[in-house]
Amino acid sequence: MAWRQVIFTIAVVAGVTTQNDVRVCVSELFAPYCDRLQSLGSPVVCDGVGSSDECLTRLNNGSSDFGVFSDEDMVLMAHRQPDENRVVASVRDVLRKDGYSFEAVSVVPASHTGGVESLRGMKYCHPGLDDSEPSWSPRVKKTLERAAAKIESNADVELEVQTLSSFFKSACRPGPWSDDDNVDADLKSRFSNLCALCGQNAKCSKYTNNMGPNINNVDNNNRHIQALECMRSNDNNTFAYVAWQHVRTYFNIRNPRIRASYSLLCADGSLRPLTLEATLSNVAPCSFVKQPWGAIVASTAKASQVSSSIKS
C-alpha cells in the first residue's frame, strides 16, 4: 500500500473511533489527503512537517499523536531514541512475507576465501547509486564497499572513488557519484574501471549487458537481477552486492543450475552456501544490512488509542 494511502486510511479509522481530535504529522506530499479528511468531517488534524525528524520532535513534545515512518526512518530512530514513543503497527508490502523490508547481501563465488578483505582485486557488480531503488538509502548502497575498502562515511567523494578504484579491479557502479554533473563526469573519466562492467554505451548510468531471454516472474530490467547477471557473466573473480529477495528470484527461477557455485559472504568473513533450502527462506543466512519495515509510531500517551483504532 502506498504511504499516502496508509496515512489516509489510518487517519480515517483513528478519527471515526474517537470523540477527540487526533493529530497526525504529515509531509507536504500528503497535504492533499488532509483536505480529503476534512471533507469527510474527520476529527483528524494534520500537522505539516518538513522531515521525519520534525515529526519525531512533535511526537516527543506531544503536539502530534502519531506519524508514519519509512524503513530508513526506523533505523535512524532506533539509534537516536530507542526507548521513546511506541511502534503500534508495521507498514509492509502485504504480498511479501519477508521478515525485513530488505536485506543487503554479498554474493561471492563458493571458492572465495579470505573474508571481506579478500574482495580486494575482485570485480564488483552493484545495483546502482541512483533512485531506481528508493528504499536503498546512500547508507545502504555503500555499506559493503565502505567496510571492504575501509572508507569513512564522511569521506570526500573523490577520495571515496579513488579508494574504490584502487581496491577493486573493475566494477559496474551505475548512477551519480556526485551531485555536481561536471564532477561526476570527471570522476567517471578518471576512474573508469568502476564503470567497465556496465556494458557498451552504458555511460556508467545503467547496465546495458545482454540479459538473454525473458523468463516468467523475473524482471530483466531490475538492477539487482542485472547485477547478479553481471556477476555470472564475468569470471570467477566477481561478486555482487544486492537484495536477498532478488538473490532468491535469480537462483530459484532464472539460474538454479548455478546456485551451488555461489555463497553469501558474511560480515564476519565466513561463507554461507546458497543451497536450495537457503534460497527458499525469506530471511538470508547472513547480511550486511537488515532493514526493518516502516511503521506507524505514536506518542506514548496516544499509543493505546492509535493501536486500537488501527485494529478496529
CSV table of C-alpha atoms in Angstrom, one decimal:
chain,number,residue,atom,x,y,z
A,1,MET,CA,0.0,0.0,0.0
A,2,ALA,CA,1.3,3.5,-0.9
A,3,TRP,CA,2.5,5.7,2.0
A,4,ARG,CA,-0.2,8.3,1.2
A,5,GLN,CA,-2.9,5.7,1.3
A,6,VAL,CA,-1.6,4.3,4.6
A,7,ILE,CA,-1.8,7.7,6.3
A,8,PHE,CA,-5.2,8.4,4.8
A,9,THR,CA,-6.7,5.1,5.8
A,10,ILE,CA,-5.2,5.1,9.3
A,11,ALA,CA,-6.2,8.6,10.0
A,12,VAL,CA,-9.8,8.0,8.9
A,13,VAL,CA,-10.1,4.9,11.1
A,14,ALA,CA,-8.5,6.7,14.0
A,15,GLY,CA,-10.8,9.7,13.5
A,16,VAL,CA,-14.1,7.7,13.4
A,17,THR,CA,-13.2,5.7,16.6
A,18,THR,CA,-12.6,8.7,18.9
A,19,GLN,CA,-14.5,11.7,20.0
A,20,ASN,CA,-11.4,13.8,20.4
A,21,ASP,CA,-9.1,15.3,17.8
A,22,VAL,CA,-6.2,13.0,16.7
A,23,ARG,CA,-3.2,14.8,15.3
A,24,VAL,CA,-1.0,13.2,12.6
A,25,CYS,CA,2.2,14.7,11.4
A,26,VAL,CA,2.5,14.6,7.6
A,27,SER,CA,4.9,16.0,5.0
A,28,GLU,CA,3.8,18.4,2.2
A,29,LEU,CA,3.5,15.4,-0.1
A,30,PHE,CA,0.5,14.2,1.9
A,31,ALA,CA,-1.2,17.5,2.4
A,32,PRO,CA,-3.9,16.9,-0.2
A,33,TYR,CA,-5.1,13.9,1.8
A,34,CYS,CA,-5.7,16.1,4.8
A,35,ASP,CA,-8.1,18.1,2.6
A,36,ARG,CA,-10.0,14.8,1.9
A,37,LEU,CA,-10.1,14.0,5.6
A,38,GLN,CA,-11.6,17.4,6.4
A,39,SER,CA,-14.2,16.9,3.6
A,40,LEU,CA,-15.3,13.7,5.3
A,41,GLY,CA,-15.8,15.5,8.6
A,42,SER,CA,-13.0,13.7,10.3
A,43,PRO,CA,-11.7,15.0,13.6
A,44,VAL,CA,-8.2,14.2,12.5
A,45,VAL,CA,-5.9,17.2,12.3
A,46,CYS,CA,-2.9,17.1,10.0
A,47,ASP,CA,0.3,18.8,11.2
A,48,GLY,CA,2.5,19.7,8.2
A,49,VAL,CA,6.2,18.9,8.7
A,50,GLY,CA,9.3,19.2,6.6
A,51,SER,CA,11.0,16.0,7.7
A,52,SER,CA,10.7,12.8,9.7
A,53,ASP,CA,12.9,14.5,12.4
A,54,GLU,CA,10.4,17.3,12.7
A,55,CYS,CA,7.6,14.7,13.0
A,56,LEU,CA,9.5,12.9,15.7
A,57,THR,CA,10.0,16.2,17.6
A,58,ARG,CA,6.3,16.8,17.5
A,59,LEU,CA,5.6,13.3,18.9
A,60,ASN,CA,8.1,13.9,21.7
A,61,ASN,CA,6.6,17.2,22.7
A,62,GLY,CA,3.0,16.0,22.4
A,63,SER,CA,1.9,18.3,19.6
A,64,SER,CA,1.2,15.4,17.3
A,65,ASP,CA,-0.2,12.0,18.2
A,66,PHE,CA,1.2,9.7,15.5
A,67,GLY,CA,3.1,9.6,12.2
A,68,VAL,CA,4.1,7.1,9.5
A,69,PHE,CA,7.8,6.5,9.2
A,70,SER,CA,9.7,4.8,6.4
A,71,ASP,CA,12.1,1.8,6.9
A,72,GLU,CA,15.1,4.1,6.8
A,73,ASP,CA,13.5,6.5,9.3
A,74,MET,CA,13.0,3.5,11.7
A,75,VAL,CA,16.8,2.6,11.5
A,76,LEU,CA,17.7,6.2,12.4
A,77,MET,CA,15.1,6.4,15.1
A,78,ALA,CA,16.4,3.3,16.8
A,79,HIS,CA,19.9,4.9,17.1
A,80,ARG,CA,18.6,8.3,18.3
A,81,GLN,CA,15.7,7.4,20.5
A,82,PRO,CA,15.5,3.7,21.1
A,83,ASP,CA,13.1,4.0,24.0
A,84,GLU,CA,10.9,6.9,23.1
A,85,ASN,CA,7.4,6.7,21.7
A,86,ARG,CA,5.8,3.4,20.6
A,87,VAL,CA,5.6,1.4,17.4
A,88,VAL,CA,1.9,0.5,17.1
A,89,ALA,CA,1.9,-1.2,13.6
A,90,SER,CA,4.3,-2.1,10.8
A,91,VAL,CA,3.8,-0.8,7.3
A,92,ARG,CA,4.7,-3.5,4.8
A,93,ASP,CA,4.0,-5.0,1.4
A,94,VAL,CA,1.2,-7.5,2.0
A,95,LEU,CA,2.3,-9.5,-0.9
A,96,ARG,CA,5.7,-10.3,0.7
A,97,LYS,CA,6.3,-12.5,3.7
A,98,ASP,CA,9.9,-11.3,4.2
A,99,GLY,CA,10.9,-10.7,7.8
A,100,TYR,CA,12.5,-7.4,6.7
A,101,SER,CA,11.8,-4.7,4.2
A,102,PHE,CA,15.0,-5.9,2.6
A,103,GLU,CA,18.4,-7.5,3.4
A,104,ALA,CA,21.5,-6.4,1.6
A,105,VAL,CA,23.8,-9.3,0.9
A,106,SER,CA,27.1,-10.1,-0.8
A,107,VAL,CA,27.1,-13.0,-3.3
A,108,VAL,CA,30.6,-14.4,-4.0
A,109,PRO,CA,32.0,-17.5,-5.7
A,110,ALA,CA,31.7,-20.5,-3.5
A,111,SER,CA,35.5,-20.8,-3.7
A,112,HIS,CA,36.1,-17.4,-2.1
A,113,THR,CA,38.5,-17.3,0.8
A,114,GLY,CA,39.9,-14.5,3.0
A,115,GLY,CA,36.7,-12.8,4.0
A,116,VAL,CA,35.7,-9.2,3.3
A,117,GLU,CA,39.4,-8.1,2.9
A,118,SER,CA,39.8,-10.6,0.0
A,119,LEU,CA,37.3,-8.7,-2.0
A,120,ARG,CA,40.3,-6.6,-2.9
A,121,GLY,CA,41.2,-7.0,-6.6
A,122,MET,CA,37.8,-8.6,-7.4
A,123,LYS,CA,35.2,-7.4,-9.9
A,124,TYR,CA,32.2,-5.7,-8.3
A,125,CYS,CA,28.6,-5.6,-9.6
A,126,HIS,CA,26.4,-3.1,-7.8
A,127,PRO,CA,22.7,-2.3,-8.4
A,128,GLY,CA,23.3,1.4,-8.6
A,129,LEU,CA,23.6,4.7,-6.7
A,130,ASP,CA,20.6,6.4,-8.3
A,131,ASP,CA,17.0,6.4,-7.2
A,132,SER,CA,16.0,3.2,-9.1
A,133,GLU,CA,15.6,1.5,-5.6
A,134,PRO,CA,14.1,4.3,-3.4
A,135,SER,CA,14.3,2.2,-0.2
A,136,TRP,CA,18.1,1.8,-0.6
A,137,SER,CA,19.5,4.9,1.1
A,138,PRO,CA,23.0,6.1,0.5
A,139,ARG,CA,23.9,4.4,3.8
A,140,VAL,CA,22.7,1.0,2.5
A,141,LYS,CA,24.2,1.4,-1.0
A,142,LYS,CA,27.7,1.9,0.3
A,143,THR,CA,27.7,-0.3,3.4
A,144,LEU,CA,29.7,-3.2,1.9
A,145,GLU,CA,32.2,-1.2,-0.1
A,146,ARG,CA,32.9,1.1,2.8
A,147,ALA,CA,33.5,-1.9,5.0
A,148,ALA,CA,35.7,-3.7,2.5
A,149,ALA,CA,37.8,-0.7,1.4
A,150,LYS,CA,37.8,0.9,4.9
A,151,ILE,CA,36.2,4.2,3.8
A,152,GLU,CA,34.8,6.6,6.4
A,153,SER,CA,31.2,7.5,5.9
A,154,ASN,CA,32.1,11.2,5.8
A,155,ALA,CA,34.9,10.8,3.2
A,156,ASP,CA,35.2,13.3,0.4
A,157,VAL,CA,33.7,11.9,-2.8
A,158,GLU,CA,36.9,12.0,-4.8
A,159,LEU,CA,38.8,10.1,-2.0
A,160,GLU,CA,36.0,7.6,-1.9
A,161,VAL,CA,36.0,6.9,-5.6
A,162,GLN,CA,39.8,6.8,-5.8
A,163,THR,CA,40.0,4.3,-2.9
A,164,LEU,CA,37.4,2.1,-4.6
A,165,SER,CA,39.1,2.3,-7.9
A,166,SER,CA,42.3,1.1,-6.3
A,167,PHE,CA,40.6,-1.6,-4.2
A,168,PHE,CA,38.5,-3.3,-7.0
A,169,LYS,CA,39.9,-4.5,-10.3
A,170,SER,CA,36.8,-3.3,-12.1
A,171,ALA,CA,33.1,-2.7,-11.4
A,172,CYS,CA,29.7,-1.5,-12.5
A,173,ARG,CA,28.7,1.1,-10.0
A,174,PRO,CA,26.0,2.9,-12.0
A,175,GLY,CA,24.3,6.1,-11.2
A,176,PRO,CA,25.6,9.5,-10.0
A,177,TRP,CA,28.8,9.6,-7.9
A,178,SER,CA,28.4,13.3,-7.3
A,179,ASP,CA,25.5,15.7,-7.3
A,180,ASP,CA,27.6,18.0,-9.5
A,181,ASP,CA,27.4,16.8,-13.1
A,182,ASN,CA,30.8,18.1,-14.0
A,183,VAL,CA,32.5,16.5,-11.0
A,184,ASP,CA,30.5,13.2,-11.7
A,185,ALA,CA,31.7,13.1,-15.4
A,186,ASP,CA,35.3,13.9,-14.3
A,187,LEU,CA,35.4,11.1,-11.7
A,188,LYS,CA,33.9,8.6,-14.2
A,189,SER,CA,36.5,9.5,-16.8
A,190,ARG,CA,39.4,9.3,-14.4
A,191,PHE,CA,38.3,6.1,-12.6
A,192,SER,CA,36.7,4.4,-15.5
A,193,ASN,CA,37.5,0.9,-14.2
A,194,LEU,CA,34.5,1.3,-11.9
A,195,CYS,CA,32.3,1.6,-15.0
A,196,ALA,CA,33.9,-1.2,-17.0
A,197,LEU,CA,31.4,-3.9,-16.3
A,198,CYS,CA,28.2,-1.9,-17.1
A,199,GLY,CA,28.2,-2.7,-20.9
A,200,GLN,CA,28.6,-0.8,-24.1
A,201,ASN,CA,27.3,2.7,-24.2
A,202,ALA,CA,26.2,2.5,-20.6
A,203,LYS,CA,27.9,5.7,-19.7
A,204,CYS,CA,28.0,4.3,-16.1
A,205,SER,CA,24.4,5.2,-15.7
A,206,LYS,CA,22.9,1.7,-16.1
A,207,TYR,CA,23.5,-1.8,-17.2
A,208,THR,CA,23.4,-2.5,-21.0
A,209,ASN,CA,24.7,-6.0,-20.9
A,210,ASN,CA,22.6,-8.7,-22.8
A,211,MET,CA,20.2,-10.2,-20.3
A,212,GLY,CA,19.2,-13.0,-22.6
A,213,PRO,CA,15.6,-14.3,-23.0
A,214,ASN,CA,12.8,-13.1,-20.8
A,215,ILE,CA,11.8,-15.6,-18.1
A,216,ASN,CA,8.4,-15.6,-16.3
A,217,ASN,CA,8.4,-13.9,-12.9
A,218,VAL,CA,11.9,-12.4,-13.5
A,219,ASP,CA,12.3,-8.7,-14.3
A,220,ASN,CA,15.3,-8.4,-16.6
A,221,ASN,CA,15.2,-4.6,-16.0
A,222,ASN,CA,15.6,-5.0,-12.3
A,223,ARG,CA,19.0,-3.6,-11.3
A,224,HIS,CA,19.6,-6.3,-8.7
A,225,ILE,CA,18.9,-9.1,-11.3
A,226,GLN,CA,21.2,-7.2,-13.7
A,227,ALA,CA,24.0,-7.0,-11.1
A,228,LEU,CA,23.7,-10.8,-10.5
A,229,GLU,CA,23.9,-11.4,-14.2
A,230,CYS,CA,26.9,-9.1,-14.3
A,231,MET,CA,28.5,-11.4,-11.7
A,232,ARG,CA,27.6,-14.6,-13.6
A,233,SER,CA,28.7,-13.4,-17.0
A,234,ASN,CA,32.2,-12.4,-15.8
A,235,ASP,CA,34.9,-14.7,-14.5
A,236,ASN,CA,35.1,-16.4,-11.1
A,237,ASN,CA,36.6,-13.4,-9.5
A,238,THR,CA,33.4,-11.4,-9.5
A,239,PHE,CA,30.9,-10.7,-6.7
A,240,ALA,CA,27.6,-8.8,-6.4
A,241,TYR,CA,26.0,-6.7,-3.6
A,242,VAL,CA,22.2,-7.0,-3.9
A,243,ALA,CA,19.0,-7.5,-2.0
A,244,TRP,CA,18.2,-11.0,-0.8
A,245,GLN,CA,14.8,-11.2,-2.3
A,246,HIS,CA,16.3,-10.8,-5.8
A,247,VAL,CA,19.0,-13.4,-5.0
A,248,ARG,CA,16.2,-15.9,-4.3
A,249,THR,CA,14.5,-15.0,-7.6
A,250,TYR,CA,17.7,-15.3,-9.5
A,251,PHE,CA,18.9,-18.6,-8.2
A,252,ASN,CA,15.5,-20.2,-7.8
A,253,ILE,CA,14.0,-19.2,-11.1
A,254,ARG,CA,16.5,-17.7,-13.5
A,255,ASN,CA,19.6,-19.7,-12.9
A,256,PRO,CA,19.0,-22.6,-10.4
A,257,ARG,CA,21.7,-24.8,-12.0
A,258,ILE,CA,24.5,-22.5,-10.9
A,259,ARG,CA,23.3,-22.0,-7.3
A,260,ALA,CA,25.9,-24.3,-5.8
A,261,SER,CA,28.7,-22.2,-7.4
A,262,TYR,CA,28.0,-19.3,-5.1
A,263,SER,CA,27.8,-18.4,-1.5
A,264,LEU,CA,26.9,-15.5,0.7
A,265,LEU,CA,29.8,-13.6,2.3
A,266,CYS,CA,29.0,-12.6,5.8
A,267,ALA,CA,30.3,-9.6,7.7
A,268,ASP,CA,32.5,-11.8,9.9
A,269,GLY,CA,34.2,-13.2,6.8
A,270,SER,CA,32.5,-16.6,6.8
A,271,LEU,CA,30.6,-18.1,3.9
A,272,ARG,CA,27.0,-19.4,3.8
A,273,PRO,CA,26.4,-21.8,0.8
A,274,LEU,CA,23.4,-21.0,-1.4
A,275,THR,CA,21.6,-24.2,-1.0
A,276,LEU,CA,18.1,-24.8,-2.1
A,277,GLU,CA,17.0,-24.7,1.5
A,278,ALA,CA,18.7,-21.3,2.0
A,279,THR,CA,17.2,-19.7,-1.1
A,280,LEU,CA,13.7,-20.8,-0.2
A,281,SER,CA,13.9,-18.9,3.1
A,282,ASN,CA,12.5,-15.4,3.4
A,283,VAL,CA,15.4,-14.5,5.7
A,284,ALA,CA,19.0,-14.5,4.4
A,285,PRO,CA,21.6,-16.8,6.2
A,286,CYS,CA,23.6,-13.6,6.8
A,287,SER,CA,23.5,-10.0,5.5
A,288,PHE,CA,25.3,-6.7,5.7
A,289,VAL,CA,22.1,-4.7,6.2
A,290,LYS,CA,18.8,-5.9,7.7
A,291,GLN,CA,16.3,-3.1,7.0
A,292,PRO,CA,13.1,-3.2,9.2
A,293,TRP,CA,9.7,-2.4,7.7
A,294,GLY,CA,8.3,1.1,8.1
A,295,ALA,CA,6.0,1.7,11.0
A,296,ILE,CA,3.2,3.8,12.4
A,297,VAL,CA,4.7,5.4,15.5
A,298,ALA,CA,2.6,7.1,18.2
A,299,SER,CA,3.4,9.2,21.2
A,300,THR,CA,3.4,7.2,24.4
A,301,ALA,CA,0.3,9.0,25.6
A,302,LYS,CA,-1.7,8.1,22.5
A,303,ALA,CA,-0.2,4.7,21.6
A,304,SER,CA,-3.0,2.6,23.0
A,305,GLN,CA,-5.7,4.8,21.4
A,306,VAL,CA,-4.0,4.7,18.0
A,307,SER,CA,-3.3,1.0,18.2
A,308,SER,CA,-6.9,0.3,19.0
A,309,SER,CA,-8.1,2.5,16.1
A,310,ILE,CA,-5.9,0.6,13.6
A,311,LYS,CA,-7.2,-2.8,14.8
A,312,SER,CA,-10.8,-1.6,14.6
